[in-house]
Short mmCIF file of N, CA, C and O in Angstrom, two decimals:
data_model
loop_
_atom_site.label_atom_id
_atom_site.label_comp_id
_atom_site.label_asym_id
_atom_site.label_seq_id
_atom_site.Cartn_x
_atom_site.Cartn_y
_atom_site.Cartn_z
N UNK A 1 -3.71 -61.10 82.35
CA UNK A 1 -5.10 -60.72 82.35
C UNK A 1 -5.33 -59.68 81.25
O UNK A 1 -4.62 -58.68 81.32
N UNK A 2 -6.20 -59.79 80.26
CA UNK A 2 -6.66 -58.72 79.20
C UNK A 2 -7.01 -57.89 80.13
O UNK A 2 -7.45 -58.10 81.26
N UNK A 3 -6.73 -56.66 79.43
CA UNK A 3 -7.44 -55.44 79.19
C UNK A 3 -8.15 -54.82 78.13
O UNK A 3 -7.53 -54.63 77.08
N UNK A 4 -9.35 -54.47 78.22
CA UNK A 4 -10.03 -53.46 76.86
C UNK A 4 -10.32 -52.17 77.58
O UNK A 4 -11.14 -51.94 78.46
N UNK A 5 -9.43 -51.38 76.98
CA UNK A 5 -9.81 -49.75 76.72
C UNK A 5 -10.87 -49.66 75.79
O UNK A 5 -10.97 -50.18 74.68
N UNK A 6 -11.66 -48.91 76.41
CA UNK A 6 -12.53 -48.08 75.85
C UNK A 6 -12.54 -46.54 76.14
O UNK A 6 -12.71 -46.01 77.24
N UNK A 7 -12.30 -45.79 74.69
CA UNK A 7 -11.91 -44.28 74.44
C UNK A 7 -12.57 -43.79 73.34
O UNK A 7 -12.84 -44.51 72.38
N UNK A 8 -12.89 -42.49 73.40
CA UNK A 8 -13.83 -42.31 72.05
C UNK A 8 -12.24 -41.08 71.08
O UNK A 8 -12.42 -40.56 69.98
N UNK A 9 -11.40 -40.98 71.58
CA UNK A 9 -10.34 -40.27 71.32
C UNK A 9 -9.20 -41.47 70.60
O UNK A 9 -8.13 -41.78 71.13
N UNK A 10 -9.61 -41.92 69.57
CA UNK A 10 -8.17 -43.07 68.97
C UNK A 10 -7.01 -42.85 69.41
O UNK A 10 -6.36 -43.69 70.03
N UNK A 11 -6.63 -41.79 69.16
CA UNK A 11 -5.32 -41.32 69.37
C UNK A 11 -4.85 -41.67 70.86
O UNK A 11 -3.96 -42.50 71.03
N UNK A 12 -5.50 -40.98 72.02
CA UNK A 12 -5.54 -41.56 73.37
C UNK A 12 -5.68 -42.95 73.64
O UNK A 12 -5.17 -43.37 74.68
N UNK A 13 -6.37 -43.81 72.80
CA UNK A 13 -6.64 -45.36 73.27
C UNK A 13 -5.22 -45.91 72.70
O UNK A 13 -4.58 -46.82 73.23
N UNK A 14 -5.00 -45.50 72.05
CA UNK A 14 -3.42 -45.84 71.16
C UNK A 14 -2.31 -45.65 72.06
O UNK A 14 -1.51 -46.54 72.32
N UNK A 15 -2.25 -44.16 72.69
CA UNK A 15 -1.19 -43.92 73.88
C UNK A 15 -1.32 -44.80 75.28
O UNK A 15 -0.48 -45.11 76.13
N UNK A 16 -2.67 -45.06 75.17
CA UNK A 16 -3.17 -46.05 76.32
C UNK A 16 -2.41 -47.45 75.79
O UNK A 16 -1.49 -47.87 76.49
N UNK A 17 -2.68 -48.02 74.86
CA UNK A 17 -2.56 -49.24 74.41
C UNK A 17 -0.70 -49.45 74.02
O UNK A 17 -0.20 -50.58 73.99
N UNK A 18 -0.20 -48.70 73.87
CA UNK A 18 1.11 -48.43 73.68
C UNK A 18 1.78 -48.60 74.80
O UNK A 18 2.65 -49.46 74.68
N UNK A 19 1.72 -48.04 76.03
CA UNK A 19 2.14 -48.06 76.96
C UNK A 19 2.23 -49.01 78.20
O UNK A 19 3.13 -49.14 79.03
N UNK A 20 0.86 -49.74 78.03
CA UNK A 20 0.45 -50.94 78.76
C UNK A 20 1.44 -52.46 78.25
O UNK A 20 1.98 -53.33 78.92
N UNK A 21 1.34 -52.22 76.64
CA UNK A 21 1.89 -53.33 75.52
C UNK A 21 3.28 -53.28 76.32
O UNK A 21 3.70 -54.21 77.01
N UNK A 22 3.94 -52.00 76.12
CA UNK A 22 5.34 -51.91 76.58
C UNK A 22 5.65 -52.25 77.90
O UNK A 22 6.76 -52.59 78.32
N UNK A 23 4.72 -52.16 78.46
CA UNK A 23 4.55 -52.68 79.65
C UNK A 23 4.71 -54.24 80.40
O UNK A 23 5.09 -54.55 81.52
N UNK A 24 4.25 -55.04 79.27
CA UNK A 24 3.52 -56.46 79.26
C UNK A 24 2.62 -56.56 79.53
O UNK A 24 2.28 -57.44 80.32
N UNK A 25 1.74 -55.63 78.97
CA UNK A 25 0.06 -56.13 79.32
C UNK A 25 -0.46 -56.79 78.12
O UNK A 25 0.26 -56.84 77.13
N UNK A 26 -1.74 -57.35 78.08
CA UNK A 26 -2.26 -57.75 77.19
C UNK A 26 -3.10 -56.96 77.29
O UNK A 26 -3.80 -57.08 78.29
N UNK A 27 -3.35 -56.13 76.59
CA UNK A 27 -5.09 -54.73 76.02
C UNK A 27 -5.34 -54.88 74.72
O UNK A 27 -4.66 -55.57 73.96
N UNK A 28 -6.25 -54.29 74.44
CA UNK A 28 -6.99 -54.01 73.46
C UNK A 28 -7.74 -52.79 73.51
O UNK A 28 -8.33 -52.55 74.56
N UNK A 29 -7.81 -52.06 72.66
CA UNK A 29 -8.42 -51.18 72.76
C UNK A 29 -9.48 -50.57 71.63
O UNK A 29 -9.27 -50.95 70.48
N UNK A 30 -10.64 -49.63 71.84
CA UNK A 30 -11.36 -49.66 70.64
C UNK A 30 -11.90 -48.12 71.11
O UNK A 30 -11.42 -47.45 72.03
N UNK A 31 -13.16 -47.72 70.13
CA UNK A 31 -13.36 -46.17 70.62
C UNK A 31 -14.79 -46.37 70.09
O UNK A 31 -15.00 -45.25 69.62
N UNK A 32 -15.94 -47.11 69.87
CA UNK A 32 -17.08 -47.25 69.87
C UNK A 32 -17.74 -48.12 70.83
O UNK A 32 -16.98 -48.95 71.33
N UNK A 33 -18.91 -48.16 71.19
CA UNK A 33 -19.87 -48.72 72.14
C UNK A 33 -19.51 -50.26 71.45
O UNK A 33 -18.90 -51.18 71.99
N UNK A 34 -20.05 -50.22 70.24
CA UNK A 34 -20.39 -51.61 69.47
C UNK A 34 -19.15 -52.31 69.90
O UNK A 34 -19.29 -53.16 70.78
N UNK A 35 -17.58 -52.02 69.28
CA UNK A 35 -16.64 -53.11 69.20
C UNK A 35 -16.46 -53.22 70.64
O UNK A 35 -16.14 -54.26 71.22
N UNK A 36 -16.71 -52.08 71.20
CA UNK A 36 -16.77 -52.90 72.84
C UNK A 36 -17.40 -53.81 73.51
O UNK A 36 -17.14 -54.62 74.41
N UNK A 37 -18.40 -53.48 72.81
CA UNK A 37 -19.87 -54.96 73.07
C UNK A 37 -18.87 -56.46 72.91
O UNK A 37 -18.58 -57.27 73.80
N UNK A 38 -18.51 -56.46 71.45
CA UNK A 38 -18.51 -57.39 71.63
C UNK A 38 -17.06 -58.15 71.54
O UNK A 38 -16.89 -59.29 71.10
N UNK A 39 -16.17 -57.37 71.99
CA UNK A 39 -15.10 -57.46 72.59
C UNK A 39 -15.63 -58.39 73.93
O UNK A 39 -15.29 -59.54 74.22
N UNK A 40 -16.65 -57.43 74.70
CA UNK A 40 -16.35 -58.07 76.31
C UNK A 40 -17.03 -59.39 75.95
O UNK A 40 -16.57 -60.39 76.51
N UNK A 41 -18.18 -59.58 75.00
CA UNK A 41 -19.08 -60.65 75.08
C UNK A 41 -18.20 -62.17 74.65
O UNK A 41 -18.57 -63.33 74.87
N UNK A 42 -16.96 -61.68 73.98
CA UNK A 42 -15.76 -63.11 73.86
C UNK A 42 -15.38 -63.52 75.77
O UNK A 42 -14.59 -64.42 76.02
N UNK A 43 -15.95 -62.84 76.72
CA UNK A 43 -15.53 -63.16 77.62
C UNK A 43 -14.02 -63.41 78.23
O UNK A 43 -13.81 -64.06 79.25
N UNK A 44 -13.22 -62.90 77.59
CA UNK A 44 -11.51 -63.13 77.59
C UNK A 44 -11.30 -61.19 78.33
O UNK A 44 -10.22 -60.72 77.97
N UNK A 45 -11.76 -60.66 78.79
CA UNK A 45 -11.44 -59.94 79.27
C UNK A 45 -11.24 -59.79 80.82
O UNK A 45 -12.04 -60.57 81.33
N UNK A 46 -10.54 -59.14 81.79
CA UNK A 46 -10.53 -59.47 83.13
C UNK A 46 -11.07 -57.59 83.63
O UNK A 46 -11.95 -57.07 84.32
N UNK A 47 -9.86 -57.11 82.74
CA UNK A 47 -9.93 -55.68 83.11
C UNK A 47 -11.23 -54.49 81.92
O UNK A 47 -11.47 -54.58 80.71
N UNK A 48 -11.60 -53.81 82.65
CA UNK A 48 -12.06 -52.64 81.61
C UNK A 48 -11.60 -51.15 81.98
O UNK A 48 -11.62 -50.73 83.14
N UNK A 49 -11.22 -50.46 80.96
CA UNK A 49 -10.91 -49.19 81.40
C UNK A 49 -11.67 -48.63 80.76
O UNK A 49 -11.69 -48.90 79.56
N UNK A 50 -12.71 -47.53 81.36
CA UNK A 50 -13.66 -46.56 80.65
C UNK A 50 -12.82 -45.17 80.21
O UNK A 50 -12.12 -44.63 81.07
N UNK A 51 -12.87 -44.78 79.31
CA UNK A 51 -12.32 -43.19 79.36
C UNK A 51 -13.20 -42.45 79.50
O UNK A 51 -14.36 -42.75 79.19
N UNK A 52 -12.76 -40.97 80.14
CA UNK A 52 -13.77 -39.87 80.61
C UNK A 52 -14.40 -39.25 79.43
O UNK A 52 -15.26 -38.39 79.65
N UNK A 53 -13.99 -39.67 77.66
CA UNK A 53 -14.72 -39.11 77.13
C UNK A 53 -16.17 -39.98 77.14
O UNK A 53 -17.27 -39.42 77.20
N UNK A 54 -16.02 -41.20 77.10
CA UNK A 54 -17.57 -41.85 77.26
C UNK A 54 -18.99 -41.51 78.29
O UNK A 54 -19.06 -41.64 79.52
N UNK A 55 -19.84 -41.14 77.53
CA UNK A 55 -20.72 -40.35 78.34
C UNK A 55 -21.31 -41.13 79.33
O UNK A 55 -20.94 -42.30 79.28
N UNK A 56 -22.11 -40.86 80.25
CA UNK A 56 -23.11 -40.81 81.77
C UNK A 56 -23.88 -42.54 80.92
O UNK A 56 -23.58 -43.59 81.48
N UNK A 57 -24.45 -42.58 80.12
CA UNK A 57 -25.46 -43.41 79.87
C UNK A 57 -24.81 -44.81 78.86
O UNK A 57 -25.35 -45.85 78.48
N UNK A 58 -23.48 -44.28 78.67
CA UNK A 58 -22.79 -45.36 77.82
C UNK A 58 -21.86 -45.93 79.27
O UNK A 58 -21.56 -47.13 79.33
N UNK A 59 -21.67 -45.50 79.79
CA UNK A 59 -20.70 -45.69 80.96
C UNK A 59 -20.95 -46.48 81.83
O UNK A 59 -20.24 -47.36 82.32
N UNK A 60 -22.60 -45.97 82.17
CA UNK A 60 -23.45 -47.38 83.27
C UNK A 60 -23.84 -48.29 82.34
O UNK A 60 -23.96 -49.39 82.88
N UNK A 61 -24.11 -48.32 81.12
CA UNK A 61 -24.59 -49.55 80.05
C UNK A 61 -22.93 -50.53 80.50
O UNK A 61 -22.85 -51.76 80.52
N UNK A 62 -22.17 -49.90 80.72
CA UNK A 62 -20.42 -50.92 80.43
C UNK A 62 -20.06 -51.21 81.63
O UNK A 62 -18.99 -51.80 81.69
N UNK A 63 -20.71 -50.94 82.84
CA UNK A 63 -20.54 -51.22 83.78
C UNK A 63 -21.49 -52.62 84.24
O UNK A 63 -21.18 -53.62 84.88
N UNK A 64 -22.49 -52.29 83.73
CA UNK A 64 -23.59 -53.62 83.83
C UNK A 64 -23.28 -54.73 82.91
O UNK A 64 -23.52 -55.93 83.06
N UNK A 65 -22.72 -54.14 81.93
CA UNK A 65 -22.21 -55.29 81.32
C UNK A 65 -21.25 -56.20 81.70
O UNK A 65 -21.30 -57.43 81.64
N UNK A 66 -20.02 -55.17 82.27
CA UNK A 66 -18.70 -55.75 82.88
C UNK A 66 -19.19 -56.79 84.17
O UNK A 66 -18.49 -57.67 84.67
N UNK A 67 -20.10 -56.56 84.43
CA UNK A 67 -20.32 -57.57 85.78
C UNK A 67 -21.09 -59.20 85.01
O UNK A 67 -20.85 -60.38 85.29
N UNK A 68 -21.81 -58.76 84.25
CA UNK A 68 -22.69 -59.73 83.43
C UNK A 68 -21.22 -61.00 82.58
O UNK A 68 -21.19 -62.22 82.40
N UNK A 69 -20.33 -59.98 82.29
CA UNK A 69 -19.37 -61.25 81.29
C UNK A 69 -17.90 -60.81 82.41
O UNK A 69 -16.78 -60.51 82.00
N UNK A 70 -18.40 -60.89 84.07
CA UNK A 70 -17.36 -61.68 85.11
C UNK A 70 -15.74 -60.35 84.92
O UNK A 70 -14.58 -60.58 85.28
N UNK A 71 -16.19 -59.30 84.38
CA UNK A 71 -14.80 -58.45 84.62
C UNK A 71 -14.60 -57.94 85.75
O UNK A 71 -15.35 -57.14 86.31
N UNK A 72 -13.35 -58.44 86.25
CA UNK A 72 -13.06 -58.13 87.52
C UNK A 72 -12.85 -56.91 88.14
O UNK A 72 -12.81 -56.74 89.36
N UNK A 73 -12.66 -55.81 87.04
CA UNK A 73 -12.69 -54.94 87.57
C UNK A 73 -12.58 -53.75 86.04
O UNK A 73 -12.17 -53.93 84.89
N UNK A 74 -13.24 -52.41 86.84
CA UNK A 74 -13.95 -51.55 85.93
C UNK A 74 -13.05 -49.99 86.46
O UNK A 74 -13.10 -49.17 87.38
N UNK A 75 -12.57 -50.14 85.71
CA UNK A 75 -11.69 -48.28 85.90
C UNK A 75 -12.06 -47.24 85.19
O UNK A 75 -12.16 -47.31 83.97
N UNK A 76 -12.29 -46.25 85.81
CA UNK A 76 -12.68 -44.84 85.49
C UNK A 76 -11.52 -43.98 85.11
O UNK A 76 -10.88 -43.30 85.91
N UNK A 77 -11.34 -44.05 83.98
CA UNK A 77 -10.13 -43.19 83.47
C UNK A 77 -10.54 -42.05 82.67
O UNK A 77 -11.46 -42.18 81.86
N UNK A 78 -9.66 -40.37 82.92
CA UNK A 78 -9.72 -39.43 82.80
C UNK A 78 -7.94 -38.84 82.55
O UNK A 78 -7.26 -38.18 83.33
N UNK A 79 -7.60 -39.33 81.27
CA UNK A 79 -5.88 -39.09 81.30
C UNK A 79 -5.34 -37.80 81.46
O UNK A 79 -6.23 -36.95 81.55
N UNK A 80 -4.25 -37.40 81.52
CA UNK A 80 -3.70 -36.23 82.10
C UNK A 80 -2.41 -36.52 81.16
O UNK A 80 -2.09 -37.68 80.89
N UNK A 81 -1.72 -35.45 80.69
CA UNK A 81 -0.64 -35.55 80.40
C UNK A 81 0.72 -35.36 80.86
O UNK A 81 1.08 -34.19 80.99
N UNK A 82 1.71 -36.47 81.18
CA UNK A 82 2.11 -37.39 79.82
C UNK A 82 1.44 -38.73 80.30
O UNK A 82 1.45 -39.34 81.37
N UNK A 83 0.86 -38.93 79.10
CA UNK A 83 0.05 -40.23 79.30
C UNK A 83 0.77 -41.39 79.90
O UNK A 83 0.48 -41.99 80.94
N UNK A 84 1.60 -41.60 79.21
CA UNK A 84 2.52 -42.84 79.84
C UNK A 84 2.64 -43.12 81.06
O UNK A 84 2.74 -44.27 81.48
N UNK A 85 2.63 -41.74 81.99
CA UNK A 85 2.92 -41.37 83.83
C UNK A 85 1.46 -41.66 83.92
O UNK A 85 1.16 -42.40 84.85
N UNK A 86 0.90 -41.41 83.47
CA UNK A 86 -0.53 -41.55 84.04
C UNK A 86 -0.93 -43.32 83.91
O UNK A 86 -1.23 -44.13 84.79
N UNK A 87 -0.79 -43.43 82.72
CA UNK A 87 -0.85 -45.08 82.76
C UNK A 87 -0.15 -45.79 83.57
O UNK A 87 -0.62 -46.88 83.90
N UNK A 88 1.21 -45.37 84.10
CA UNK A 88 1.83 -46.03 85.07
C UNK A 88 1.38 -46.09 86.40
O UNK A 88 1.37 -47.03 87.20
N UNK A 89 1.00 -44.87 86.49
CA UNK A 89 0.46 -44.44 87.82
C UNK A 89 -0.74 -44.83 88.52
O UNK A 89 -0.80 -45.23 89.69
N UNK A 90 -2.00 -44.64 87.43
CA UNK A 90 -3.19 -44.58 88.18
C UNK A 90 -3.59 -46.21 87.07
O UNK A 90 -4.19 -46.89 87.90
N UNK A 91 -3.56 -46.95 85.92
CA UNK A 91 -4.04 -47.83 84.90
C UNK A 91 -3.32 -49.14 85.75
O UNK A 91 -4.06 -49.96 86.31
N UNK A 92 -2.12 -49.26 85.81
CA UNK A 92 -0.94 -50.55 86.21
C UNK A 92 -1.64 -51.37 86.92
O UNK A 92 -2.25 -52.39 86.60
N UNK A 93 -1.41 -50.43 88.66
CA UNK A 93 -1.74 -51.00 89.59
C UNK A 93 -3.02 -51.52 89.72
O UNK A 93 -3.03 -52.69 90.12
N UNK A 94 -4.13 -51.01 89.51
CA UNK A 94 -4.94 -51.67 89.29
C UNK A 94 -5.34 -52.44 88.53
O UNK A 94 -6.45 -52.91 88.76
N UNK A 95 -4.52 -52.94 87.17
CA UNK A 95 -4.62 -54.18 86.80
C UNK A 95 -3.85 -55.27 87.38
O UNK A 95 -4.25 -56.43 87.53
N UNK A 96 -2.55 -54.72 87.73
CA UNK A 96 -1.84 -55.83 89.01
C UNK A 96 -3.24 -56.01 89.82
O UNK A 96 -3.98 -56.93 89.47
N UNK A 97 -3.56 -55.30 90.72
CA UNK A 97 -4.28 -56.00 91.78
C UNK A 97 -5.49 -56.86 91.20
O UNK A 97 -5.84 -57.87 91.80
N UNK A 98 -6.10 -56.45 90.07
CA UNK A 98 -7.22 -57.51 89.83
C UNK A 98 -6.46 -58.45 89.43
O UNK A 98 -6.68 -59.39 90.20
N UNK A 99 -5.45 -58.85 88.43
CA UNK A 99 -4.79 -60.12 88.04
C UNK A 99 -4.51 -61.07 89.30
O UNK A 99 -4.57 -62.29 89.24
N UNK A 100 -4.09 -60.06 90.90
CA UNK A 100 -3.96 -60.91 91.89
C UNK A 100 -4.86 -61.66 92.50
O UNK A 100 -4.71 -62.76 93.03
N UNK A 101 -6.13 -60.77 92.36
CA UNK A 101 -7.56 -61.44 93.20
C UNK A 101 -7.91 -62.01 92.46
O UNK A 101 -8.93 -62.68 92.62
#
């Protein structure tokens, strides 16, 4: 199941995207509104991860969207360091469980 990160911090979407890869995930990741647009609008996405730098009004715009192009599920991410533990921890499992449902 794809994943697209969305982060306005490159560097963080990179540690995000690094870790998932190593993982065996399939992500993608980007750090503007736009390539996220139209990332989700290819419809090949299952998962979305929001990062906590994306503001109040970009956040519900990607949430309405995520339901509109069928993503199964929408995560609220706020990383902590070391990223990697955090991606393991709180990012994984919840892409396991949407890949299951």
């Amino acid at each position: 199941m794809r994943t697209l990160v969305l982060g306005r911090t490159p560097a963080r979407v990179t540690a995000v995207l690094a870790t998932l890869r190593e993982d065996g995930f399939d992500a993608e990741g980007v750090s503007t509104d736009e390539e996220a647009r139209k990332l989700l609008e290819t419809r090949e996405f299952g998962v979305l991860i929001i990062g906590g730098g994306v503001g109040p009004d970009s956040r519900a715009a990607f949430k309405k969207l995520a339901t509109e192009y069928q993503v199964r599920r929408v995560i609220d991410g706020a990383l902590t360091e070391p990223f990697d533990v955090y991606v393991r921890r709180e990012f994984e499992p919840l892409i396991r469980e949407a890949a299951e449902g």
